Tab-separated table of C-alpha atoms and ligand atoms in Angstrom:
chain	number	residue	atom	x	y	z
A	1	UNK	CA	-6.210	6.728	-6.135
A	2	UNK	CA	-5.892	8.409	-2.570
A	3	UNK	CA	-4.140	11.387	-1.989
A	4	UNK	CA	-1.957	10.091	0.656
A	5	UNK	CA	1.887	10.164	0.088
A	6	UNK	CA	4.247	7.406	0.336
A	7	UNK	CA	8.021	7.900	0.776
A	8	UNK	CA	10.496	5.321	0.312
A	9	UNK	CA	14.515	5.758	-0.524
A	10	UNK	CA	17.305	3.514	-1.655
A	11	UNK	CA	20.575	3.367	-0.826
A	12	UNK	CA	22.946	3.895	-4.027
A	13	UNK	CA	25.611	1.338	-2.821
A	14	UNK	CA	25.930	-1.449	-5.758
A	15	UNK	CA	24.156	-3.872	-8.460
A	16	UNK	CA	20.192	-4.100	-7.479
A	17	UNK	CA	19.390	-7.612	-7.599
A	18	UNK	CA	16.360	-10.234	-7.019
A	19	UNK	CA	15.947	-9.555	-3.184
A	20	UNK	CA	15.399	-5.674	-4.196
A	21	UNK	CA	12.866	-6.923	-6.610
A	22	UNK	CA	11.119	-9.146	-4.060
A	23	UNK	CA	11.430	-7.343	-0.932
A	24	UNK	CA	10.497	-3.703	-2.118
A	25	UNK	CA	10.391	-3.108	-6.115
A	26	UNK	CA	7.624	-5.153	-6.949
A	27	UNK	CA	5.649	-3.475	-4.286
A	28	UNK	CA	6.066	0.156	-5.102
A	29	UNK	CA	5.303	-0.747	-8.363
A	30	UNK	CA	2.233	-1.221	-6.955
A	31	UNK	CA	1.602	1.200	-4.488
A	32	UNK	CA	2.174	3.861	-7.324
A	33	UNK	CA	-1.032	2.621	-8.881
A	34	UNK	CA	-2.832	3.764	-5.282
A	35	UNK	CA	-0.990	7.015	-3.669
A	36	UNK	CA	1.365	9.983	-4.598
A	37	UNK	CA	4.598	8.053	-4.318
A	38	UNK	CA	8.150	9.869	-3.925
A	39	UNK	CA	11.136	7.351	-4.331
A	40	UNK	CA	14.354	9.231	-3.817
A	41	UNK	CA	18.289	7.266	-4.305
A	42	UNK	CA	19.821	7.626	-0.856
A	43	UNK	CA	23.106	8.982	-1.913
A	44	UNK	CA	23.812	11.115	1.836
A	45	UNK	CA	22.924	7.871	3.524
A	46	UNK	CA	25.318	5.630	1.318
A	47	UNK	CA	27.850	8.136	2.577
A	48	UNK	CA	27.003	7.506	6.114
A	49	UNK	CA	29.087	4.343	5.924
A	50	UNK	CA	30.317	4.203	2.419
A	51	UNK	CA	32.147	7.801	2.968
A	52	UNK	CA	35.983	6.718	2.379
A	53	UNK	CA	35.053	5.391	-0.870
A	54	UNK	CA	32.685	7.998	-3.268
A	55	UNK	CA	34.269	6.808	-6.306
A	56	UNK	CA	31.280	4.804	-7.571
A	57	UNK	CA	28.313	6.418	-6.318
A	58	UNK	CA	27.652	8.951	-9.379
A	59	UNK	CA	27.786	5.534	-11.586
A	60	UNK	CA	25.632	3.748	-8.782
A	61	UNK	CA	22.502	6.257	-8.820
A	62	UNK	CA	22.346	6.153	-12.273
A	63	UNK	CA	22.083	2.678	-12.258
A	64	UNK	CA	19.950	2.210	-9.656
A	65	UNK	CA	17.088	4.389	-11.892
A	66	UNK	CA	17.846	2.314	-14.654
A	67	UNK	CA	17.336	-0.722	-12.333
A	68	UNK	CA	13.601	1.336	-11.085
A	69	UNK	CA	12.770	2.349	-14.433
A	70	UNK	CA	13.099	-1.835	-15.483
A	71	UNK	CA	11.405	-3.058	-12.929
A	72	UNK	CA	8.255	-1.075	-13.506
A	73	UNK	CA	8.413	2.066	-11.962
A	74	UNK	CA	6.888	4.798	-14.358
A	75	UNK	CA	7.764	8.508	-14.043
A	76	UNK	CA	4.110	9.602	-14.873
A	77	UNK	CA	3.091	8.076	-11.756
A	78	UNK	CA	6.126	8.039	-9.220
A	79	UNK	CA	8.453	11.393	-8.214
A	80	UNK	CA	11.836	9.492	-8.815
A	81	UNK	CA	14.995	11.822	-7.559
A	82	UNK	CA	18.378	11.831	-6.009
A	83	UNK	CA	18.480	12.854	-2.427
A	84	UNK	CA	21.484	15.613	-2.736
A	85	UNK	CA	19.809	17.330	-5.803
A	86	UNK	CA	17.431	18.197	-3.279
A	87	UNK	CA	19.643	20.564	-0.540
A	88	UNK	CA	16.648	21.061	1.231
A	89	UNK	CA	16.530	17.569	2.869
A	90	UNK	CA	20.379	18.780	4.860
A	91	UNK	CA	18.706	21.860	5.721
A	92	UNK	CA	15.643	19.753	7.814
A	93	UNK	CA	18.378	17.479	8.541
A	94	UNK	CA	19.672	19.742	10.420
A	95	UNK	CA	17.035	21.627	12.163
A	96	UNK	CA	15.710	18.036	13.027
A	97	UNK	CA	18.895	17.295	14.727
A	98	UNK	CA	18.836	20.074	16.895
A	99	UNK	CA	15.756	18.791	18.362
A	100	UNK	CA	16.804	14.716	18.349
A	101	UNK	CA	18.023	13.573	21.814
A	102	UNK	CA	21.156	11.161	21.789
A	103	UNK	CA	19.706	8.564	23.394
A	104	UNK	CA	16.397	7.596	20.962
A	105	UNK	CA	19.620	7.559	18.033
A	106	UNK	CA	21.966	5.308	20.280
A	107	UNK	CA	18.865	3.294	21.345
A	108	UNK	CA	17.637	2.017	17.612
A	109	UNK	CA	18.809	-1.420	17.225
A	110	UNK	CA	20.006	-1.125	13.846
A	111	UNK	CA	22.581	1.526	14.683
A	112	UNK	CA	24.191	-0.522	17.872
A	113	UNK	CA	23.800	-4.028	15.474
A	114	UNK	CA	25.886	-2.545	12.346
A	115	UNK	CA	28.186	-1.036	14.555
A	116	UNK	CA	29.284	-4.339	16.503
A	117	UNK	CA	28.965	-6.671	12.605
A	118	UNK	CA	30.159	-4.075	10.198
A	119	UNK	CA	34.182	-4.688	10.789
A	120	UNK	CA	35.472	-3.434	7.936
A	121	UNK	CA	34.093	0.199	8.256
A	122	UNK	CA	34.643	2.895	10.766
A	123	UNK	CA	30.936	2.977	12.028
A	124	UNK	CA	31.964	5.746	15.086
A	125	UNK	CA	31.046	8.798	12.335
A	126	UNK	CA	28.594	11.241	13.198
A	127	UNK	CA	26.902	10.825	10.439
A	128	UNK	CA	26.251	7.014	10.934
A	129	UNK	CA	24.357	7.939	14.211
A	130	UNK	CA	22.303	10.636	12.177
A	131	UNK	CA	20.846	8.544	9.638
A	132	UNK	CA	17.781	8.172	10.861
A	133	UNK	CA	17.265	12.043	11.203
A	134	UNK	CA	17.950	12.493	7.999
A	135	UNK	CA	15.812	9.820	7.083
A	136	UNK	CA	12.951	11.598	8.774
A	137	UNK	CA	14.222	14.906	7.254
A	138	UNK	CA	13.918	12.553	3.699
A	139	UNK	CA	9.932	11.920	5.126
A	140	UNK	CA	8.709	14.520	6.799
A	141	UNK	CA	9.591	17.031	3.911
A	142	UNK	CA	7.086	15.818	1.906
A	143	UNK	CA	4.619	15.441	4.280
A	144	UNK	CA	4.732	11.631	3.687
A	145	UNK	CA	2.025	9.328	5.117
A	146	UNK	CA	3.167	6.045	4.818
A	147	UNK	CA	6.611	4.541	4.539
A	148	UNK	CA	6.892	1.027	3.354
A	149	UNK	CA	9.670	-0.721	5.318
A	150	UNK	CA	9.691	-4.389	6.439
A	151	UNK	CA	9.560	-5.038	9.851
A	152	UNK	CA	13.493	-4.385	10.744
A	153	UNK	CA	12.980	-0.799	9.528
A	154	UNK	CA	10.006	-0.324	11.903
A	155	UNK	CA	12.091	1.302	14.365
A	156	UNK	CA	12.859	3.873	12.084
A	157	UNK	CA	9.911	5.215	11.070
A	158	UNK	CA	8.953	4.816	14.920
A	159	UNK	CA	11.717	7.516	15.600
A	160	UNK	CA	10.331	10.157	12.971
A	161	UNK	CA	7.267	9.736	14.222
A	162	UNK	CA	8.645	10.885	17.692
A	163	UNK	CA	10.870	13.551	16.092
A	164	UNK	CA	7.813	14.636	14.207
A	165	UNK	CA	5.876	14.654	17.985
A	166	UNK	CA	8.745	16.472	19.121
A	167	UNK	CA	9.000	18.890	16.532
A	168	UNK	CA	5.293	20.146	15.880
A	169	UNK	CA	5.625	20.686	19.733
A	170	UNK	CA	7.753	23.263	19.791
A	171	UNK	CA	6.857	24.818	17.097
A	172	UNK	CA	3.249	23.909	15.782
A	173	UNK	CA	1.431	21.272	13.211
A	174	UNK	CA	3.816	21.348	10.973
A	175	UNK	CA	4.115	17.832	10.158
A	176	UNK	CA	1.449	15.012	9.775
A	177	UNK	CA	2.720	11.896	11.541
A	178	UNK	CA	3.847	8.976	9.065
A	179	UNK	CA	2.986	5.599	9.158
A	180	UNK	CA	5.103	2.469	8.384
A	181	UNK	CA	3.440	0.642	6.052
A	182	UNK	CA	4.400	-2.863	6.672
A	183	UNK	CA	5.039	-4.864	3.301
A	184	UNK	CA	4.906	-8.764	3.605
A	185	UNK	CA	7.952	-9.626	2.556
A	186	UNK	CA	8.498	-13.594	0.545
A	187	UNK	CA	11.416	-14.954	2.129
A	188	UNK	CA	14.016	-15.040	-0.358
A	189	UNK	CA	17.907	-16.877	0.950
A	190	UNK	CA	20.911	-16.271	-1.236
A	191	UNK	CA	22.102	-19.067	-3.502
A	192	UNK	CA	23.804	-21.063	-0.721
A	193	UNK	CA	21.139	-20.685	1.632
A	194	UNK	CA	22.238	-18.024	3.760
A	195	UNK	CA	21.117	-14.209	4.005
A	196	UNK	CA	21.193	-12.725	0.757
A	197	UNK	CA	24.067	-10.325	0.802
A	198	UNK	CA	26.117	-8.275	-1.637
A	199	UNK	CA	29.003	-8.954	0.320
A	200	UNK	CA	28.596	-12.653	0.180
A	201	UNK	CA	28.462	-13.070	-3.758
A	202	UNK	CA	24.689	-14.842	-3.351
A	203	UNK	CA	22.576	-13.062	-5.266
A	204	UNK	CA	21.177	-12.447	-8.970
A	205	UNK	CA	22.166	-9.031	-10.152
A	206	UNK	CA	19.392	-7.729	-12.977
A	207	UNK	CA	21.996	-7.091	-14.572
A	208	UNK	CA	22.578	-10.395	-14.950
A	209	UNK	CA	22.516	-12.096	-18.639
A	210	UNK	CA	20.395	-15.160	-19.378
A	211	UNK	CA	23.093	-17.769	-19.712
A	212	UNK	CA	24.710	-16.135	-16.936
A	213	UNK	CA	21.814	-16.936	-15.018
A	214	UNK	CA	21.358	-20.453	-15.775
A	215	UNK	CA	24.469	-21.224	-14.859
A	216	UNK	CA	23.946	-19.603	-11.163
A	217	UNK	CA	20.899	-21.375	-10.867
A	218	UNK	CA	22.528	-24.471	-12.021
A	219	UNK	CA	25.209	-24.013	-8.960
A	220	UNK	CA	22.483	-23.098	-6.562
A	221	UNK	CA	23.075	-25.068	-2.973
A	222	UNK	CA	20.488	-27.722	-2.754
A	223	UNK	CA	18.942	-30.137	0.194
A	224	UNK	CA	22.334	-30.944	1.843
A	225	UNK	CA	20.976	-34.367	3.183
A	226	UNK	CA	20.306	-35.165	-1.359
A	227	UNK	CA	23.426	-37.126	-1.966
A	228	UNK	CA	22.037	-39.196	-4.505
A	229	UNK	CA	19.281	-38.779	-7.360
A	230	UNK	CA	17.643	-42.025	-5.412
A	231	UNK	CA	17.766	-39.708	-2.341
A	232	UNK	CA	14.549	-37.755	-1.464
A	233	UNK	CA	14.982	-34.204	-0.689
A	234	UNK	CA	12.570	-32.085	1.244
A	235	UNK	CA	12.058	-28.553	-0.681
A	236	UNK	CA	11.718	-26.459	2.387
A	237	UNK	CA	15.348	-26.500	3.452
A	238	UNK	CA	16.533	-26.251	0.014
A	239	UNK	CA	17.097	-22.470	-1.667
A	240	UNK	CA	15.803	-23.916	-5.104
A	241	UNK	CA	12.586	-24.902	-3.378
A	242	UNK	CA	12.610	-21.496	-1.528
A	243	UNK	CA	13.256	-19.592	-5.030
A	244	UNK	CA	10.332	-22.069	-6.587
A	245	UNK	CA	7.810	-20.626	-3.856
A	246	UNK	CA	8.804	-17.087	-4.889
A	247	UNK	CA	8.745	-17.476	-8.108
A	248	UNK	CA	7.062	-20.137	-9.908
A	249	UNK	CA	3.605	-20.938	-10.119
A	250	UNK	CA	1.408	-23.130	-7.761
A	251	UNK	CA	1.293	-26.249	-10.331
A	252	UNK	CA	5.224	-25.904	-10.688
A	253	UNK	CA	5.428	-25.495	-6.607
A	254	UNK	CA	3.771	-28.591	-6.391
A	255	UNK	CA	5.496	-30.749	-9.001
A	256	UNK	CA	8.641	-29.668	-7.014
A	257	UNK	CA	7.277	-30.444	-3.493
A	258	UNK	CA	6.047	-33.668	-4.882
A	259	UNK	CA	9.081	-34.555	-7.136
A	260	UNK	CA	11.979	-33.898	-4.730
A	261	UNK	CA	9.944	-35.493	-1.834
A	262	UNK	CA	9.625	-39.059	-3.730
A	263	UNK	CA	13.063	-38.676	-5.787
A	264	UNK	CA	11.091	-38.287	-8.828
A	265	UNK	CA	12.898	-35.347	-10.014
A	266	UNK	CA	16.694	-34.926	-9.570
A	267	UNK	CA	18.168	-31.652	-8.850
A	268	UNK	CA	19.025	-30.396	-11.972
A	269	UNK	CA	15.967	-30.796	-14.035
A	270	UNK	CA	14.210	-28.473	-10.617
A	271	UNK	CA	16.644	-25.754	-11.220
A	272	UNK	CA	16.417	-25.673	-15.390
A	273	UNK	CA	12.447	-25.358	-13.552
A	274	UNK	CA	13.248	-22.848	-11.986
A	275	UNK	CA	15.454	-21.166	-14.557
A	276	UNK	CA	12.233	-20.820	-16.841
A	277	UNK	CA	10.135	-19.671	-14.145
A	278	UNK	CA	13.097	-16.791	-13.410
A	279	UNK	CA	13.126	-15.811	-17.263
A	280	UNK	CA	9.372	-15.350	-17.282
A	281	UNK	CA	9.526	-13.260	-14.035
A	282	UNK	CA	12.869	-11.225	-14.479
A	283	UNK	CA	13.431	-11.893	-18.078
A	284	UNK	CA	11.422	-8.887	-19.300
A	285	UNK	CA	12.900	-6.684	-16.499
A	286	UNK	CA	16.326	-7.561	-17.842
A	287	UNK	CA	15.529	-6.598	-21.290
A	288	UNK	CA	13.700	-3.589	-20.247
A	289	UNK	CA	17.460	-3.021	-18.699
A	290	UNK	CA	19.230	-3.529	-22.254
A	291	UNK	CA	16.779	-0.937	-23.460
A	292	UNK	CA	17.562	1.573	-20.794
A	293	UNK	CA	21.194	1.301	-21.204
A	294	UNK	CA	20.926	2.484	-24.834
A	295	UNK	CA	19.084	5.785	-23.638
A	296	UNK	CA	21.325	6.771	-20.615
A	297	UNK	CA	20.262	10.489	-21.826
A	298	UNK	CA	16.565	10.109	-21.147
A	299	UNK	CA	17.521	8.448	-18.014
A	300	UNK	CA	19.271	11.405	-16.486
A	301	UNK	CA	16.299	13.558	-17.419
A	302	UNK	CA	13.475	11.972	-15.942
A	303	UNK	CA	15.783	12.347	-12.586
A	304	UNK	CA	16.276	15.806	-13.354
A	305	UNK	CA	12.174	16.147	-14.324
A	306	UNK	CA	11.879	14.234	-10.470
A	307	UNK	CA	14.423	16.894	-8.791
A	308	UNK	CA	12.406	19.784	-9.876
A	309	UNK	CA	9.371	18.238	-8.645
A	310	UNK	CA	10.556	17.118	-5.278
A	311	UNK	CA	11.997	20.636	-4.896
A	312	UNK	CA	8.713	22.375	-6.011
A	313	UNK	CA	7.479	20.424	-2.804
A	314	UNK	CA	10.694	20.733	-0.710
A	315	UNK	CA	10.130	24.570	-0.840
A	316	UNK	CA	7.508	24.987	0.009
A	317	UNK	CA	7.370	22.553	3.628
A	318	UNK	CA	10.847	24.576	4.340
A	319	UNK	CA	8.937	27.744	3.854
A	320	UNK	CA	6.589	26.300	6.234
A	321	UNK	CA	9.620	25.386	8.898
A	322	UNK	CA	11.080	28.527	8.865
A	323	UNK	CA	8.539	30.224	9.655
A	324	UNK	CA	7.536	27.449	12.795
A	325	UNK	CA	11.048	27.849	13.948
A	326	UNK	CA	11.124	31.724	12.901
A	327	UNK	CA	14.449	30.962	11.652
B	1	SF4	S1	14.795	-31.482	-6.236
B	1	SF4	FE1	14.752	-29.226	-6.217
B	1	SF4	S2	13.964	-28.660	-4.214
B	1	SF4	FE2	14.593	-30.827	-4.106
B	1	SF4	S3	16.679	-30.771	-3.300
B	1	SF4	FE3	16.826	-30.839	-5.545
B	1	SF4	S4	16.939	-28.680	-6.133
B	1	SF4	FE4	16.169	-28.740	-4.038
């Protein structure tokens, strides 16, 4: 196990479903097994855009560690916390902000992107343009080393490592400079094929029961140009055959690429396939779920047991800052 640190956050804004799994649960499970890991629930940066409507985001982070705790992530070997029960992350938010020039904020492409897509939100906050300082407030407090972030959130972690520049300085070697750590990431559509979104109903909650499941999978979009069972499909532009390559095995992947290609399987026996291939994969995550539910109270303490932790550390790196900025 090395003693480097990994940092990683989530943001606390609805139902976790298959593409968290995929795209970053499964691999902190992981990386616990090889570094100090700290996994914190974003709840500032849900406000950042989701601030005219709090009224779910107590229910949301409690969730969300149910969600962690299911899909594998063990408190004996991860630091699992909410962001605000650690006050020290505003206080580096905001001594990192002094130092943050406008332009590297107005210049990350994420921030100018959600501004000109997101319609239905006010984006023009100050807050919104902040996130990333905080974010590096959220790193740089524990001294992280590595951030894993596919490669959209590059630019992020490219920006603390200049406000981390910046900042040591001014004022000294405060900080060690963090390092994305760039997580190959299986590409997983929604249901119909296009981006897997909340706000477009397309994906698999883990919440989601077992018959509830098959039917989804049963109303999965398929190869548009498969009218007909006689028809041959090609897997590749079909979301079944892209959920097959995530999660089924290489024999299965193969029957499918073989069967669709010569019509020798219709549609629905692929996705009652790829229903049992799901139920191996996410079935014991959902029942892991049930299980949580029932213990809500031991839920709430292991964030409170990862709270004092991160503050144990958060107190001692602001220590550190105060004295660098002899504030
Ligand atoms: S057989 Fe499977 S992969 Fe082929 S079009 Fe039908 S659902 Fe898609």
């Amino acid at each position: 196990m090395s003693n480097k640190r990994v940092l990683s956050g989530m943001r606390p804004t609805g139902k976790l479903h298959l593409g968290h799994v995929v795209g970053a649960l499964n691999n902190w499970v992981k990386l616990q097994n090889e570094y100090e890991c700290f996994h914190f629930i974003a709840d500032w940066h849900a406000l950042t855009s989701d601030y005219a409507d709090t009224s779910r985001i107590r229910e949301n982070r409690v969730e969300m560690m149910v969600d962690w705790l299911a899909a594998g992530l063990d408190p004996r070997k991860s630091v699992m916390f909410v962001q605000s029960a650690v006050p020290q992350h505003a206080e580096l938010h905001l001594l990192l902000s002094m130092i943050t020039p406008l332009g590297w904020l107005e210049r990350v492409p994420t921030y100018k992107e959600q501004r000109d897509n997101i319609t239905d939100k006010d984006l023009g906050n100050y807050g919104f343009l902040g996130y990333p300082v905080l974010q590096s407030a959220d790193i740089l407090m524990y001294k992280g080393n590595y951030v894993p972030v596919g490669e959209d959130q590059v630019p992020h972690v490219e920006l603390t490592r200049e406000i981390c520049r910046r900042f040591n300085s001014y004022y000294g070697d405060v900080f060690p400079e963090p390092q994305a750590l760039l997580t190959p990431v299986p590409r997983l559509p929604g249901l119909d094929g296009r981006k897997m979104s909340k706000s477009y109903g397309n994906a698999i909650a883990l919440t989601e029961k077992p018959d509830v499941m098959k039917q989804t999978v049963k109303d999965m979009m398929t190869d548009p140009a498969r009218k007909r069972r006689s028809d041959p499909g090609n897997p590749d532009i079909c979301p079944v055959g892209d959920y097959h390559k995530v999660f089924s095995d290489e024999n299965r992947i193969a029957e499918v690429d073989q069967g669709c290609r010569s019509a020798g399987i219709g549609c629905i026996e692929c996705k009652m396939w790829l229903f049992e291939s799901l139920q191996k994969k996410v079935g014991p995550i959902y029942e892991r779920r049930q299980a949580l539910e029932a213990r809500k109270d031991d839920v709430l303490g292991i964030l409170e047991d990862g709270a004092t932790k991160a503050k144990t550390v958060a107190q001692a790196t602001m220590g550190l800052v105060r004295e660098a900025v002899k504030i």
